[in-house]
XYZ file of C-alpha atoms in Angstrom:
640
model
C -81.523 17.168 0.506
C -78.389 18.241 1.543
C -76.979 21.355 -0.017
C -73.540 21.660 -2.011
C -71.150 24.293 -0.269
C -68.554 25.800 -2.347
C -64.901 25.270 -1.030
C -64.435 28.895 -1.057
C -67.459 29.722 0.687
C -66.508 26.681 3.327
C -63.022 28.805 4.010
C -64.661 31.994 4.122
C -66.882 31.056 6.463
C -64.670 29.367 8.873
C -61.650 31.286 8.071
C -62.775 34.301 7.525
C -59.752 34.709 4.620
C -60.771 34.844 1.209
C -60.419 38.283 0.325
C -56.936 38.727 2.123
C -54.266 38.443 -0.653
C -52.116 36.762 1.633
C -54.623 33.944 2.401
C -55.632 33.869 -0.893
C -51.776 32.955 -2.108
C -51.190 30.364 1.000
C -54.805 29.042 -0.005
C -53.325 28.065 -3.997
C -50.434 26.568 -2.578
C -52.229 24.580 -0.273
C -54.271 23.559 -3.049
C -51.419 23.021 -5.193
C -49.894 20.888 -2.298
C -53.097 18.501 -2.156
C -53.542 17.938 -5.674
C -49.826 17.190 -6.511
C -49.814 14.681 -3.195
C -49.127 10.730 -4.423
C -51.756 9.597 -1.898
C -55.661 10.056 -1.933
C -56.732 13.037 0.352
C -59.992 12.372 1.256
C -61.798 15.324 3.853
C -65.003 15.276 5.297
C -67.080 17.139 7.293
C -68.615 16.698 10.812
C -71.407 15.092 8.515
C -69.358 13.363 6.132
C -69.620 15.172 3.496
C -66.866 15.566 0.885
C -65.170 18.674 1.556
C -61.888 17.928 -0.476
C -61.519 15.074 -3.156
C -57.320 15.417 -4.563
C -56.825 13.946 -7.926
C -54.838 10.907 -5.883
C -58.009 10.158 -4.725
C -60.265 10.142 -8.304
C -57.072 7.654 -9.342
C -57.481 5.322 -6.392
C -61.196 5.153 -6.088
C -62.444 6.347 -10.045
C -65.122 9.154 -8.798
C -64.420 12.329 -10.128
C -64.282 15.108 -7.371
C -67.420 16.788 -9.055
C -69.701 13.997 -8.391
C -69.079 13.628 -4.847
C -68.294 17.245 -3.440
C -70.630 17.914 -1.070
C -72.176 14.463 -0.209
C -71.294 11.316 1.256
C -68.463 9.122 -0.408
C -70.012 5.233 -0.576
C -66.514 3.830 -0.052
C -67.104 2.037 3.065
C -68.479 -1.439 3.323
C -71.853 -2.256 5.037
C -70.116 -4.500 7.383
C -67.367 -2.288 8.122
C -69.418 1.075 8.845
C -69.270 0.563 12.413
C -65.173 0.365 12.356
C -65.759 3.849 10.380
C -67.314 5.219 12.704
C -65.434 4.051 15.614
C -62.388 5.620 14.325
C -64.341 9.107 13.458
C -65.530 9.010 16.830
C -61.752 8.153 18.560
C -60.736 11.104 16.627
C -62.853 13.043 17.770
C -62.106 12.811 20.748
C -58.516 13.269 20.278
C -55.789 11.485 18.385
C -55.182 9.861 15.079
C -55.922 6.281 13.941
C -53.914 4.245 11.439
C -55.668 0.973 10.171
C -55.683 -1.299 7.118
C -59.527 -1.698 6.364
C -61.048 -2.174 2.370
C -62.865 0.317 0.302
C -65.031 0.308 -2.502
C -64.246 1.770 -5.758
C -66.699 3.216 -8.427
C -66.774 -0.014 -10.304
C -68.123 -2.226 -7.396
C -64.544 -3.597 -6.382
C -63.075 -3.952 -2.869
C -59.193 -2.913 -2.376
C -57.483 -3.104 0.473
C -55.907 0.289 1.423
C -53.980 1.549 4.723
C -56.118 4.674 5.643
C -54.340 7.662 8.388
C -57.286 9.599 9.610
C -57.095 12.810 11.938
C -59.094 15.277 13.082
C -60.289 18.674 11.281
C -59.910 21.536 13.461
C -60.186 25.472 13.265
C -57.917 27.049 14.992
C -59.959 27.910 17.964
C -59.698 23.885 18.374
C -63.620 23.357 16.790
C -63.633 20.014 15.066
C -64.906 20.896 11.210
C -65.021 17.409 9.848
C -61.841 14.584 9.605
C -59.197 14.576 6.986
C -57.937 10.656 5.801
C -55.295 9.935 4.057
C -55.228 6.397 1.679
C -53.025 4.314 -0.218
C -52.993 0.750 -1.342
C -51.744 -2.062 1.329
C -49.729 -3.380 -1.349
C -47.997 -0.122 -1.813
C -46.362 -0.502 2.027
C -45.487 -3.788 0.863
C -43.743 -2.698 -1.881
C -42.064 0.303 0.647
C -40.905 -2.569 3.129
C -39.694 -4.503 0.039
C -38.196 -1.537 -0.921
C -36.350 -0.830 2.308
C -34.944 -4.759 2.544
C -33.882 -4.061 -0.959
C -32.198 -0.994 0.125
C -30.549 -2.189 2.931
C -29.485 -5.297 1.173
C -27.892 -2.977 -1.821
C -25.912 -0.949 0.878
C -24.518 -4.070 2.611
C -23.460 -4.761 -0.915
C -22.156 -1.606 -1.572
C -20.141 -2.186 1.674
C -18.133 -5.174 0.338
C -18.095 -3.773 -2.952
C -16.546 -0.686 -1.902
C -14.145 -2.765 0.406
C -13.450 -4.987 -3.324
C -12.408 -1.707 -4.737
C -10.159 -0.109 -1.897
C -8.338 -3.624 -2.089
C -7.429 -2.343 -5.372
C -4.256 -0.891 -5.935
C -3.582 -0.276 -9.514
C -5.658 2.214 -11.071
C -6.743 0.562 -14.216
C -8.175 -2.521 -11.853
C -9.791 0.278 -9.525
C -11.747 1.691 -12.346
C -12.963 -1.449 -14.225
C -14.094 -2.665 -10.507
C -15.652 0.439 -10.078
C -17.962 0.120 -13.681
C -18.759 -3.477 -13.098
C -20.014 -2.669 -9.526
C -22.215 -0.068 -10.982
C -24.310 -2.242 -13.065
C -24.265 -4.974 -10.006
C -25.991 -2.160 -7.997
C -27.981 0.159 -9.948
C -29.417 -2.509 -11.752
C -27.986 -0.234 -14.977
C -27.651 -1.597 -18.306
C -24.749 -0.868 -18.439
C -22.042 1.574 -17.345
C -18.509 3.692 -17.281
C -16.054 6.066 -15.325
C -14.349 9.081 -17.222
C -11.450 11.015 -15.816
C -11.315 14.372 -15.582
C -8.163 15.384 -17.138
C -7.782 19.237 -17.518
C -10.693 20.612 -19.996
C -11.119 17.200 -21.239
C -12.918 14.249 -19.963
C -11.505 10.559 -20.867
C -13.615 7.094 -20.882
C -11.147 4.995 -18.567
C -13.487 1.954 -17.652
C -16.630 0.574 -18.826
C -19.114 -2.469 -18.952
C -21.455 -3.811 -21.497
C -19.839 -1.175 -23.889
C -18.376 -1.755 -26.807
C -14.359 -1.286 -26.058
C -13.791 0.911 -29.028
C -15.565 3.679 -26.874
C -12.477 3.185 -24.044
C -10.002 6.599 -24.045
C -13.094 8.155 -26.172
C -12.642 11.959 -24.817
C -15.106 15.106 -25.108
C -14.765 18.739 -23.935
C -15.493 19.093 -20.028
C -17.518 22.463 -20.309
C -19.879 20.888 -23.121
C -20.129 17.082 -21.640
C -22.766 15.952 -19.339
C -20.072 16.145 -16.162
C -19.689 20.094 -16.805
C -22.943 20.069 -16.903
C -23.520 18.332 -13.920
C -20.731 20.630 -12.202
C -22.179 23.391 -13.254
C -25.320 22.593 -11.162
C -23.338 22.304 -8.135
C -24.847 19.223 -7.420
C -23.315 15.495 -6.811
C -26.056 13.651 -8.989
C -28.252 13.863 -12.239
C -30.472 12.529 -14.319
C -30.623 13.410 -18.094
C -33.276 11.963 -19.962
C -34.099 14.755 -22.453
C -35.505 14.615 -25.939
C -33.895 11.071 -28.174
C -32.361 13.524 -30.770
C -30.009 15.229 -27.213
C -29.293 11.577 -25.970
C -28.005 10.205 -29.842
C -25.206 12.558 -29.413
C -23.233 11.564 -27.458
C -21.372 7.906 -27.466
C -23.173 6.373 -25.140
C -26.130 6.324 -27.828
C -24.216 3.166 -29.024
C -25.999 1.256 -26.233
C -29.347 0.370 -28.166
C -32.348 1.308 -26.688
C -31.112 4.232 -24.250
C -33.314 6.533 -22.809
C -31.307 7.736 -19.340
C -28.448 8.488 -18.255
C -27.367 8.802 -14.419
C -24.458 10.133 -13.221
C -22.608 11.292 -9.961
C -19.518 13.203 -9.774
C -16.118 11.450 -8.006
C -14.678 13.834 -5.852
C -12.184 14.192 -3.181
C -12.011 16.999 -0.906
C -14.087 18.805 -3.167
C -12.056 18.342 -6.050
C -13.883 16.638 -8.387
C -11.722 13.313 -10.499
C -14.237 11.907 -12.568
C -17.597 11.355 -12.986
C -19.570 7.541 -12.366
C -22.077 7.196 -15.789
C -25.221 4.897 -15.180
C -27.082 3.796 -18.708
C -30.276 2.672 -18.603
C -31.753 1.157 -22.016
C -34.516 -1.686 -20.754
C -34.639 -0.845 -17.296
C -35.537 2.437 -15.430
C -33.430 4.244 -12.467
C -35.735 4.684 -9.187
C -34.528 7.233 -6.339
C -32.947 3.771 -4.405
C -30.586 3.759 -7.598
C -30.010 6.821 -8.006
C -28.769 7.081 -3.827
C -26.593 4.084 -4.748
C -24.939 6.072 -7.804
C -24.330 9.261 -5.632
C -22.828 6.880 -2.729
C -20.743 4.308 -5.326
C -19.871 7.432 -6.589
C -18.387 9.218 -3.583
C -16.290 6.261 -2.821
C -15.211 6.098 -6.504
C -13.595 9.472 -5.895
C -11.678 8.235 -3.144
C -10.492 4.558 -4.336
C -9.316 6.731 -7.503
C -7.455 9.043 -5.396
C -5.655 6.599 -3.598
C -4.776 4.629 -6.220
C -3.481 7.645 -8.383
C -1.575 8.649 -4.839
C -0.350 4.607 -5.010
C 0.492 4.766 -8.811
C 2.651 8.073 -7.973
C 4.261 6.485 -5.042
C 5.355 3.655 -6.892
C 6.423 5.640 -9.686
C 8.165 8.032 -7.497
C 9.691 4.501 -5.626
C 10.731 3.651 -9.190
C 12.609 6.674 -9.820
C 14.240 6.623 -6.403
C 14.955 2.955 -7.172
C 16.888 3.607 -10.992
C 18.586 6.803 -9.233
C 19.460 4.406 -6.327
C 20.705 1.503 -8.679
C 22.384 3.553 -10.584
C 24.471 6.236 -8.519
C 28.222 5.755 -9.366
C 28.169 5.773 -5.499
C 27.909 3.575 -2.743
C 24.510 4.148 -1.014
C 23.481 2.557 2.000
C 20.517 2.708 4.403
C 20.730 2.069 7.638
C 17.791 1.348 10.056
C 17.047 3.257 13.416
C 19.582 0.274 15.404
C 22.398 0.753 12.574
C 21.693 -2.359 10.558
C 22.059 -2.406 6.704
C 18.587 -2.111 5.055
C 19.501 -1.538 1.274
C 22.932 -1.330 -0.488
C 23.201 -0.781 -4.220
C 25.391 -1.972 -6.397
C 27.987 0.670 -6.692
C 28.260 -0.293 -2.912
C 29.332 -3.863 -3.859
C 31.779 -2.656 -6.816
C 33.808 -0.191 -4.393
C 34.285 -2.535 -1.015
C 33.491 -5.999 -2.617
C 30.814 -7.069 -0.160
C 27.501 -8.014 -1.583
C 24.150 -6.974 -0.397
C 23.593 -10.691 0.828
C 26.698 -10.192 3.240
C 25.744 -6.933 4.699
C 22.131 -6.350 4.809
C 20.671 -7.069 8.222
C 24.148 -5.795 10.431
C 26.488 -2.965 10.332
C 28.165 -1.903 7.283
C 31.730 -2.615 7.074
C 33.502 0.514 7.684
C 33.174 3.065 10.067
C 30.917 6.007 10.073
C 30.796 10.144 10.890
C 28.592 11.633 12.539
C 25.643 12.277 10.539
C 26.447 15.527 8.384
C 30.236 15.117 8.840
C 32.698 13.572 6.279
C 35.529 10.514 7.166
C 37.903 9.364 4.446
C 39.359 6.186 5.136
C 41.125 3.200 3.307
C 39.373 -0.102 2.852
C 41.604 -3.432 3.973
C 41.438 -3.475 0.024
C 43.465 -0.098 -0.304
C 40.636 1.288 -1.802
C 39.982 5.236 -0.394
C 36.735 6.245 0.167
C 34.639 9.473 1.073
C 32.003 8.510 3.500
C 28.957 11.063 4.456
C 26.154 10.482 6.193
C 22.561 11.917 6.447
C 19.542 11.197 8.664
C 15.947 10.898 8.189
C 14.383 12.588 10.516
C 11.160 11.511 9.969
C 11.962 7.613 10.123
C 14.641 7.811 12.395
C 17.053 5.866 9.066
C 20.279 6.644 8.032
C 21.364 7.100 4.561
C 25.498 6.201 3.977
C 26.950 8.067 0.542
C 30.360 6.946 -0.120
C 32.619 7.266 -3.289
C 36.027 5.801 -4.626
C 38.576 8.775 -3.747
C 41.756 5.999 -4.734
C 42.487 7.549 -7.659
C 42.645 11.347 -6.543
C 44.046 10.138 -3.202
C 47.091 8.515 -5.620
C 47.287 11.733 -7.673
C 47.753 13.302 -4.564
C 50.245 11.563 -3.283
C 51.745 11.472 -6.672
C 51.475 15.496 -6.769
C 53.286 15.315 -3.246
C 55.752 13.480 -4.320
C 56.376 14.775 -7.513
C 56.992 18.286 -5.610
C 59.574 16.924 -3.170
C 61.160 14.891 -6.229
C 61.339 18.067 -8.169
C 62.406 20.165 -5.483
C 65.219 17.498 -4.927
C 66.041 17.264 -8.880
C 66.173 20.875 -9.244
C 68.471 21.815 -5.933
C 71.186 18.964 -6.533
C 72.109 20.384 -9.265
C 71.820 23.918 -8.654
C 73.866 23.511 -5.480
C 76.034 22.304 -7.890
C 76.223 24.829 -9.791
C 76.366 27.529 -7.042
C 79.313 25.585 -5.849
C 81.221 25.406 -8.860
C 80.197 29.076 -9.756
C 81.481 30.803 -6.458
C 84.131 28.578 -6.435
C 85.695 30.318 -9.971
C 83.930 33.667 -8.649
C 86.284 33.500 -5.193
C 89.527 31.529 -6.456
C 89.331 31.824 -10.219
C 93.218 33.218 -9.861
C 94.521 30.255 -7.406
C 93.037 27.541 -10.218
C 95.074 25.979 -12.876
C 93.365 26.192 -16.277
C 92.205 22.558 -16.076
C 90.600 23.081 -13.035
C 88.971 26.123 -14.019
C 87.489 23.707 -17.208
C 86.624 21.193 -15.752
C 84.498 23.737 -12.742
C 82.735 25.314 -16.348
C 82.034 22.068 -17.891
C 80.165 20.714 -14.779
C 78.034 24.038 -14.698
C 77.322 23.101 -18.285
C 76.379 19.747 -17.645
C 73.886 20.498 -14.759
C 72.658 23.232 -16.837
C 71.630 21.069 -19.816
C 70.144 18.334 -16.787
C 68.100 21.344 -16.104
C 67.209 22.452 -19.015
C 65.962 18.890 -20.276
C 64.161 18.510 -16.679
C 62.075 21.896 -17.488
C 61.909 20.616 -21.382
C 60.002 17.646 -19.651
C 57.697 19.721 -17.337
C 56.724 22.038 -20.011
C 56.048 19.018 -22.725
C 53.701 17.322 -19.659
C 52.110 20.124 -18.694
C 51.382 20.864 -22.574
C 50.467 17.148 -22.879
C 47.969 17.557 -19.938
C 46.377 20.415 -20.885
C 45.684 18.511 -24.268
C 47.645 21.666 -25.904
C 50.605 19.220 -27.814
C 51.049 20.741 -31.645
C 52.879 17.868 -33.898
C 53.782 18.524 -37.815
C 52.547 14.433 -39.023
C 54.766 13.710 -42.133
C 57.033 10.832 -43.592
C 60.475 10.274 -42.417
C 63.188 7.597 -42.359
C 62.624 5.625 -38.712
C 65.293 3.864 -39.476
C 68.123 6.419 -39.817
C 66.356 8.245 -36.673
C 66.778 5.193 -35.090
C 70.734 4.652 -35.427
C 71.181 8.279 -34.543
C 69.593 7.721 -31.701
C 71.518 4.801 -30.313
C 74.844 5.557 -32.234
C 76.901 6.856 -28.727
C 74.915 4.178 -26.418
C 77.837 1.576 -26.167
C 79.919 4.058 -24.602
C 77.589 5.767 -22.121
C 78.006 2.784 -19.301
C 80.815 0.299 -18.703
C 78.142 -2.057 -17.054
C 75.679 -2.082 -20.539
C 76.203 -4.081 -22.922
C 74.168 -2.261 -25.959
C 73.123 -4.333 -29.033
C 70.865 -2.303 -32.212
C 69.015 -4.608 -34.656
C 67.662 -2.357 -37.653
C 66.962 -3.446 -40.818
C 68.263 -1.269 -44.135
C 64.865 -1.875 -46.159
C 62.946 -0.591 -42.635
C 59.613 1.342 -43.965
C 59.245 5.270 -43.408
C 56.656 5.573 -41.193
C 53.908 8.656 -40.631
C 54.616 11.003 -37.569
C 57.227 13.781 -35.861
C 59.976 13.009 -35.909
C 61.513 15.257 -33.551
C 58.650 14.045 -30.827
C 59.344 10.285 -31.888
C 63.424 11.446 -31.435
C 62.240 12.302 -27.981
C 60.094 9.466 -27.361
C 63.255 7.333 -28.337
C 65.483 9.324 -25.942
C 63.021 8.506 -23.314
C 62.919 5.146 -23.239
C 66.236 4.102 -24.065
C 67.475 6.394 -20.849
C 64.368 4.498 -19.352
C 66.439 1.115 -19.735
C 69.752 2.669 -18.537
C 68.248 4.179 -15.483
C 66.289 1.352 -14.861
C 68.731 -1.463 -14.748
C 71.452 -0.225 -12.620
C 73.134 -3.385 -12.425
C 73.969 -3.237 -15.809
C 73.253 -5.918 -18.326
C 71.781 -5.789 -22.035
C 69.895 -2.989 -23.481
C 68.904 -3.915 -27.003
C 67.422 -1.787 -29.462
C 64.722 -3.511 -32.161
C 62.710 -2.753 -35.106
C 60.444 -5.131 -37.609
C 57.643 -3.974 -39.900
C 54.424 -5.826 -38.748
C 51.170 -5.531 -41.164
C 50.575 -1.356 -41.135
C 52.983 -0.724 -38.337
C 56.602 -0.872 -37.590
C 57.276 -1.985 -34.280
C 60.251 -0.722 -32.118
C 61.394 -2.001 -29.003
C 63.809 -1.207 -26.125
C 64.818 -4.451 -23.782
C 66.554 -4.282 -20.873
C 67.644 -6.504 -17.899
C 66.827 -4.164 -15.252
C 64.301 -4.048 -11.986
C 61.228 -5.162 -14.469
C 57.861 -3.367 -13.659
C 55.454 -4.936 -11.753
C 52.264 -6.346 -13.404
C 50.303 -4.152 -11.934
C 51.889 -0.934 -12.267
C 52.214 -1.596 -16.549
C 50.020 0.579 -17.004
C 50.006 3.345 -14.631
C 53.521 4.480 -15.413
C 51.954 6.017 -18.148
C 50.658 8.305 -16.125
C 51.962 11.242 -14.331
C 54.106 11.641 -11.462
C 54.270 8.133 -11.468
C 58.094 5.965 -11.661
C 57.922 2.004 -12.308
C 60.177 0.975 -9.763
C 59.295 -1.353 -7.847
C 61.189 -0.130 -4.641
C 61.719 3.275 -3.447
C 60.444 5.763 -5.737
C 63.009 8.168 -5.450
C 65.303 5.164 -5.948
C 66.092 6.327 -9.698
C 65.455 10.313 -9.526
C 63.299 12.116 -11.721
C 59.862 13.234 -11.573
C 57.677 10.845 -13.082
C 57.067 12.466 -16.229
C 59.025 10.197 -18.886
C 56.881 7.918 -19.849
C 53.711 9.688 -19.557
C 54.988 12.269 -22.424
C 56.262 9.655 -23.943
C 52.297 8.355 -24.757
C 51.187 11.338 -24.894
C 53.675 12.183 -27.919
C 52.865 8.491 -29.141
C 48.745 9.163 -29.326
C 49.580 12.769 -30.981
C 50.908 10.905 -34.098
C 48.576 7.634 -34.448
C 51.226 5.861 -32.269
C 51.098 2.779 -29.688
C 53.522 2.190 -26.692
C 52.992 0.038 -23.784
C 55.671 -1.900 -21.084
C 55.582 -5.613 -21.118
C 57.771 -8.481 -18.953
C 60.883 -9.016 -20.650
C 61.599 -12.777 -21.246
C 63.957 -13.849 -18.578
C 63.648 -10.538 -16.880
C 63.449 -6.782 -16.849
C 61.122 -4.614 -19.123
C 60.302 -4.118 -22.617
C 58.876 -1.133 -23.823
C 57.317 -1.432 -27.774
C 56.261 1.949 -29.664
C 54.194 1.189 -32.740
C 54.561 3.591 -35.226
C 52.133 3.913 -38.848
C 53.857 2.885 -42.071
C 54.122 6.005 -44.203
C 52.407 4.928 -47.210
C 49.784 3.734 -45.073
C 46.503 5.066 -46.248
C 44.922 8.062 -44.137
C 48.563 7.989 -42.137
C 49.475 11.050 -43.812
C 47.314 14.109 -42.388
């Protein structure tokens, strides 16, 4: 009978280790290694005795390891004992053998198992006995199922992951992303939650109810700070049911796990991929699919965030574009029009359709220099140009200058008109002034009166030329005070033209006033001047002489006054810029008539002081008519 050897006594006796701490420690943690193995570890020695029985290997075979410690195991078939010991002996020898062979368990059955067996050896190289190592056949078929499954799931996750990169909008992206999850994992069913500052957001889910979507949670106290925390890229959370009922997902009947991997770029983490399981259960293949859908989660949500920006940012540069008050243009590396917005069409009248696709129509600085030129239109512009470096385009700003180029012009003109205004008479003056200075002794008293009264008529042209450049530069600095009261237009008005029949021989003058004419609300001393304005207006205006008749009607709330004349007319479209300053409405020379362009622009200026209206219209049968539109006195709010 053979006798039982302790395992300790067995190690001590080859290995000569049991009472050195060191041995003792590697000796439990070999021991720990064996008996927490998933396969039956099965060691024998050179007799075949059982020298090691694991706990894999009571499981697989139903012996306890206390009934067959020391003695023979009767696992192996009558008919097969000479295959056992053909392989004992070929390890012996050397090597290690690898078959699929059956075995018999404690209850009489056969099962077929795939059995690695090796040789025992001390480490002098003296064999001790064999080791073998079993598991059930069926188990490699289930590994080789396994690994098609496997590689079938990451061919899958290949197209899927193409799917989602197709993607461009972010709210497509992430419901993609959920319902791949579940295609995958095999999950019951699934989200995606955004990290947004300290708070995480449910952006996408499937086979959850959509009153969970935009749900949100604290990031430190969620399952994703938790999973941070841990510094790893995957977890699994099964804990206790009171833990898992929670949190929201608990509204998926049934679940018991929850998987997740974080979505991160770069190492910046965006989101977090959430795998539910309620009827089914996560293996390691699903849990490397979560890590891996996971990963390229991260990155189809960063580019579609960078694509959401960029068309945001496009957007932007689009309504900035579209609506700039200035022309903008961009031009492509050969010159050729590649955009052109519509201020561009409103300030040289060609359409995008005309110019995109060839050179714009003007000419161009250099890039970073500045050209003012006039359109065939007449239109002024500033053009300035910029390049992008980086794409090699050009970029054409450009902006309507007409008007200040005109005020310019007007400014020029209104200081060589004033210079000319003030130095005729002057001279005058000076003449007439040294003259009486040098010969006041050698001139007869008529001629000595007649030299004063001309200095005293060029004075008062003078004095009513500054009167007029104070009153516009008041009216253009917005700085005109009026006293608004009632007052008889009508008696203003027949002072006014009382001397006019006998001011020109070539005029005939005709006044048409009617004795129950309204009072009307305003200044009268700035409506005097107003009148004075315009009636020298039609004087000065039709030197050829011809009628100048005076007119006033009440009309509704207003009474109307107008000034005719039969003079040079104003051209159509000049009716309303002589309103403005430094600007005559001739429609010759400007100088033609003297003055400095002033007149008329006080002349509104006054009028929109008091409540008033003027404007110049075509006089039937020719020449101008001016109409000032005054409030009726008794008007109410026309007193203030």
């Amino acid at each position: 009978m053979r006798t039982k050897v302790p395992r300790s006594g067995w190690l001590k006796r080859h290995y000569g280790c049991v009472g050195d701490n060191r041995a003792a420690s590697d000796d439990g943690i070999g021991r720990a290694v064996i008996a927490g193995a998933p396969n039956a570890i099965v060691a024998l020695d050179r007799d075949q005795a059982v020298l090691t029985w694991n706990p894999a290997a009571e499981r697989l075979f139903g012996w306890p390891a206390g009934e067959l410690l020391g003695r023979r195991a009767p696992l192996v078939p009558e008919e097969l004992t000479a295959e056992h010991n053909a392989v004992l002996e070929r390890v012996r020898t050397g090597g290690q053998v690898s078959l699929r062979t059956k075995r018999f368990r404690r209850d009489g059955s056969l099962i077929d198992v795939r059995v690695d067996t090796s040789a025992l050896r001390s480490e002098a190289g003296v064999l001790l006995g064999y080791v073998s190592v079993y598991h059930l056949a069926q188990d490699d078929e289930t590994a080789h199922d396994r690994v098609a499954r496997r590689a079938q799931l990451v061919r899958r996750l290949t197209d899927v992951v193409a799917d989602i990169n197709a993607e461009r909008e972010l709210p497509a992206v992430l419901d993609r992303i959920a319902a791949s999850l579940a295609e995958l994992t095999g999950a019951d069913a699934g989200g995606f939650v955004l990290i947004e500052g300290d708070r995480v957001r449910l952006v996408a889910s499937h086979r959850l109810p959509d009153s969970l979507r935009d749900s949100t949670a604290d990031l430190r106290t969620s399952l994703v700070g938790k999973l941070l925390r841990t510094g790893r890229t995957v977890m699994l959370e099964t804990g206790d049911q009171a833990r898992l009922d929670e949190l929201i997902w608990s509204q998926l009947p049934g679940l018991h796990t929850i998987a997740l991997g974080v979505a991160a770029v770069g190492g910046r983490p965006y989101g977090a991929l959430y795998a539910l399981f309620a009827k089914r259960k996560a293996g390691h293949v699903e849990l490397e699919l979560l890590e891996l859908l996971a990963g390229h989660a991260g990155i189809a949500v960063a580019n579609a965030m960078a694509y959401q920006e960029a068309v945001r940012q496009r957007a932007h540069e689009r309504a900035v574009f579209d609506a700039s008050a200035d022309g903008i243009a961009v031009l492509d590396g050969a010159g050729r029009v590649i955009q052109w917005n519509p201020a561009a069409t409103e300030l040289t009248g060609f359409h995008a359709a005309e110019v995109i696709g060839g050179p714009p129509p003007f000419q161009l600085p250099e890039p970073g220099d500045k050209l003012t030129l006039q359109l065939p239109s007449g239109a002024w512009l500033d053009v300035l140009c910029a390049e992008i470096v980086e794409t090699g385009e050009i970029v054409v700003d450009f902006r309507d200058i007409t008007r200040a180029k005109e005020l310019e012009e007007a400014k020029d003109l209104f200081l060589a008109t004033t210079s000319h205004e003030l130095r005729t008479p002057i001279t005058v003056v000076r003449g007439f002034a040294g003259t009486l200075d040098s010969r006041w002794d050698n001139m007869t008293d008529a001629e000595r009166r007649a030299a004063v009264h001309t200095i005293a008529e060029r004075a008062r042209s003078l004095g009513q030329l500054m009167d007029h450049l104070l009153l516009g530069s008041r009216a253009g600095a917005g700085e005109l005070t009026l006293r608004i009261e009632g007052f008889d237009l009508g008696e203003l008005l027949r002072a006014a033209t009382l001397g006019l029949p006998v001011l020109s021989d070539l005029h005939r003058v005709e006044v048409s006033i009617p004795e129950d004419l309204p009072s009307v609300s305003g200044d009268a001393l700035a409506t005097d001047i107003m009148l004075g304005q315009l009636l020298e207006n039609a004087f000065k205006y039709s030197p050829d002489g011809g009628l100048i008749r005076v007119e006033a009607w009440a009309a509704g709330e207003r009474v109307v006054v107008v000034v005719d004349d039969e003079g040079v007319g104003i051209d159509p479209a000049s009716r309303e810029r002589v309103f403005e300053r430094f600007v005559q409405g001739d429609s010759g020379d400007r100088r033609r008539f003297g003055g400095v362009g002033l007149g008329l622009y006080i002349v509104r200026s006054l009028a929109q002081a008091q409540g008033a209206e003027v404007s110049a219209h075509p006089r039937p049968g020719g020449g101008t008519r001016m109409r000032l539109a005054l409030r009726i006195a008794d008007t109410p709010g026309a007193l203030t």
